[in-house]
Amino acid sequence: MKALSGSRFNALWLVLVAVMIATRFKHFGDMLHLPDASMAVFFLGGLYLRRHWTFVAMVLLAVALDWVSISYAGVSDFCVTLAYSFLPLAYAVLWYAGRWYAPRVDQGALSLLGAFGVALVAAVLSFAVSNGSFYWLGGRYAQPHMTEYLSRLWQWGPLFMRTTISYVAVALVLHAVIARMASASAAHEKEA
């Protein structure tokens, strides 16, 4: 997939920023709260935006949203421990997996299926980094041990994976629909 033009880059970046803001914390209340899309946003940002500075900007946005959530929206600071410093690494796993796969994406279904597979593997690794660092370094468990860690991994892992992969799947379906519409439009213009 070729790099996006400046206007498309800016538009997609604003969409990803809006999705992260809209889903990062419950500022619209419980009735309108969607699951956090941040991990999917990082994969999709790597896939489509690719630029390193954009990754840094998205990490800073995530930290700023967490700060606002904790300081002003009444969100618990339970997860803010030494392990929080590992979140940029967890985000980087997703971003750079998407960035690595980006040149392989075209309009074909197989390339989008490949993107989904890469997202799945990256999400597993990202979850291992974020959850593992929280469990082992977060100081929330008196005597951490592997059995408890594995039970918590199985407790939270499926929810994390389902949420992240669902957002990625929706984005890839949108990609396919938009690519098909653009292709049909180009073919129609060529005939005219």
Coordinates of C-alpha atoms in Angstrom, one line a residue, residues 25-159:
F25 CA -12.7 6.9 29.1
K26 CA -16.4 7.2 30.0
H27 CA -16.9 10.9 29.4
F28 CA -20.2 10.3 27.7
G29 CA -21.6 8.1 30.5
D30 CA -22.2 4.4 30.7
M31 CA -25.0 4.3 28.1
L32 CA -22.8 5.6 25.3
H33 CA -19.5 4.1 26.4
L34 CA -17.7 2.0 23.8
P35 CA -14.8 -0.3 24.8
D36 CA -11.4 1.3 24.6
A37 CA -10.1 1.2 21.0
S38 CA -6.6 2.4 21.8
M39 CA -4.8 -0.8 21.0
A40 CA -6.6 -1.1 17.7
V41 CA -5.8 2.6 17.0
F42 CA -2.1 1.9 17.5
F43 CA -2.1 -1.0 15.0
L44 CA -4.2 0.9 12.5
G45 CA -2.0 3.9 12.9
G46 CA 1.1 1.9 12.1
L47 CA -0.7 0.3 9.2
Y48 CA -1.9 3.5 7.6
L49 CA 0.0 6.5 9.0
R50 CA 3.4 4.8 9.6
R51 CA 5.3 8.0 10.6
H52 CA 7.3 7.7 13.8
W53 CA 6.4 11.2 15.1
T54 CA 2.7 10.2 14.8
F55 CA 3.3 7.2 17.0
V56 CA 4.9 9.5 19.6
A57 CA 2.0 12.0 19.3
M58 CA -0.5 9.1 19.8
V59 CA 1.4 7.9 22.9
L60 CA 1.3 11.4 24.3
L61 CA -2.4 11.6 23.6
A62 CA -3.0 8.4 25.4
V63 CA -1.1 9.6 28.5
A64 CA -2.9 12.9 28.4
L65 CA -6.3 11.2 28.2
D66 CA -5.4 9.0 31.1
W67 CA -4.3 12.0 33.1
V68 CA -7.6 13.8 32.4
S69 CA -9.6 10.7 33.2
I70 CA -7.9 10.3 36.6
S71 CA -7.7 14.0 37.5
Y72 CA -11.1 15.2 36.3
A73 CA -13.4 12.3 35.4
G74 CA -13.1 10.2 38.5
V75 CA -11.4 7.2 36.9
S76 CA -9.4 5.1 39.3
D77 CA -5.6 5.3 39.2
F78 CA -5.3 1.6 40.2
C79 CA -3.4 0.8 36.9
V80 CA -1.0 3.7 37.2
T81 CA 2.1 2.0 38.7
L82 CA 5.7 1.4 37.6
A83 CA 4.2 -0.9 35.0
Y84 CA 2.5 2.1 33.3
S85 CA 5.9 2.9 31.9
F86 CA 5.7 -0.2 29.8
L87 CA 2.6 0.9 27.9
P88 CA 4.6 2.7 25.2
L89 CA 6.3 -0.6 24.5
A90 CA 2.9 -2.4 24.3
Y91 CA 1.7 0.3 21.9
A92 CA 4.9 0.1 19.9
V93 CA 4.4 -3.7 19.3
L94 CA 1.1 -2.9 17.7
W95 CA 2.2 0.3 15.8
Y96 CA 5.3 -1.3 14.3
A97 CA 3.6 -4.6 13.5
G98 CA 1.1 -2.5 11.4
R99 CA 3.9 -0.5 9.9
W100 CA 5.9 -3.6 9.0
Y101 CA 2.8 -5.2 7.3
A102 CA 1.7 -1.9 5.5
P103 CA 3.7 -2.5 2.3
R104 CA 1.9 -5.9 1.8
V105 CA -1.6 -4.4 1.9
D106 CA -3.4 -4.0 -1.4
Q107 CA -7.0 -4.2 -2.4
G108 CA -7.1 -8.0 -2.2
A109 CA -8.9 -9.9 0.4
L110 CA -5.9 -12.1 1.2
S111 CA -3.7 -9.0 2.1
L112 CA -6.4 -7.8 4.4
L113 CA -6.7 -11.2 6.0
G114 CA -3.0 -11.1 6.5
A115 CA -3.3 -7.7 8.2
F116 CA -5.9 -9.2 10.5
G117 CA -3.5 -12.1 11.3
V118 CA -0.7 -9.7 12.0
A119 CA -3.0 -7.6 14.2
L120 CA -4.0 -10.8 16.1
V121 CA -0.4 -11.8 16.8
A122 CA 0.6 -8.2 17.7
A123 CA -2.3 -7.9 20.0
V124 CA -1.3 -11.1 21.9
L125 CA 2.2 -9.8 22.3
S126 CA 1.1 -6.3 23.3
F127 CA -1.3 -7.8 25.9
A128 CA 1.6 -9.9 27.2
V129 CA 3.7 -6.8 27.6
S130 CA 1.0 -4.6 29.3
N131 CA -0.6 -7.3 31.4
G132 CA 2.7 -9.0 32.3
S133 CA 4.3 -5.7 33.4
F134 CA 1.3 -4.8 35.5
Y135 CA 1.2 -8.2 37.2
W136 CA 4.9 -8.6 37.8
L137 CA 6.0 -5.0 38.4
G138 CA 2.8 -3.2 39.4
G139 CA 3.0 -3.9 43.1
R140 CA -0.7 -4.8 43.3
Y141 CA -0.1 -8.5 44.1
A142 CA 1.6 -9.4 47.4
Q143 CA 3.4 -12.5 46.2
P144 CA 3.1 -12.9 42.4
H145 CA 3.5 -16.3 41.0
M146 CA 3.0 -18.0 37.7
T147 CA -0.2 -19.8 38.5
E148 CA -2.0 -16.7 39.5
Y149 CA -0.6 -14.8 36.6
L150 CA -1.8 -17.4 34.1
S151 CA -5.2 -17.4 35.6
R152 CA -5.4 -13.5 35.3
L153 CA -4.0 -13.8 31.8
W154 CA -6.9 -16.1 30.8
Q155 CA -9.4 -13.9 32.7
W156 CA -8.5 -10.6 30.9
G157 CA -6.9 -11.8 27.7
P158 CA -10.0 -12.8 25.8
L159 CA -11.8 -9.5 26.5

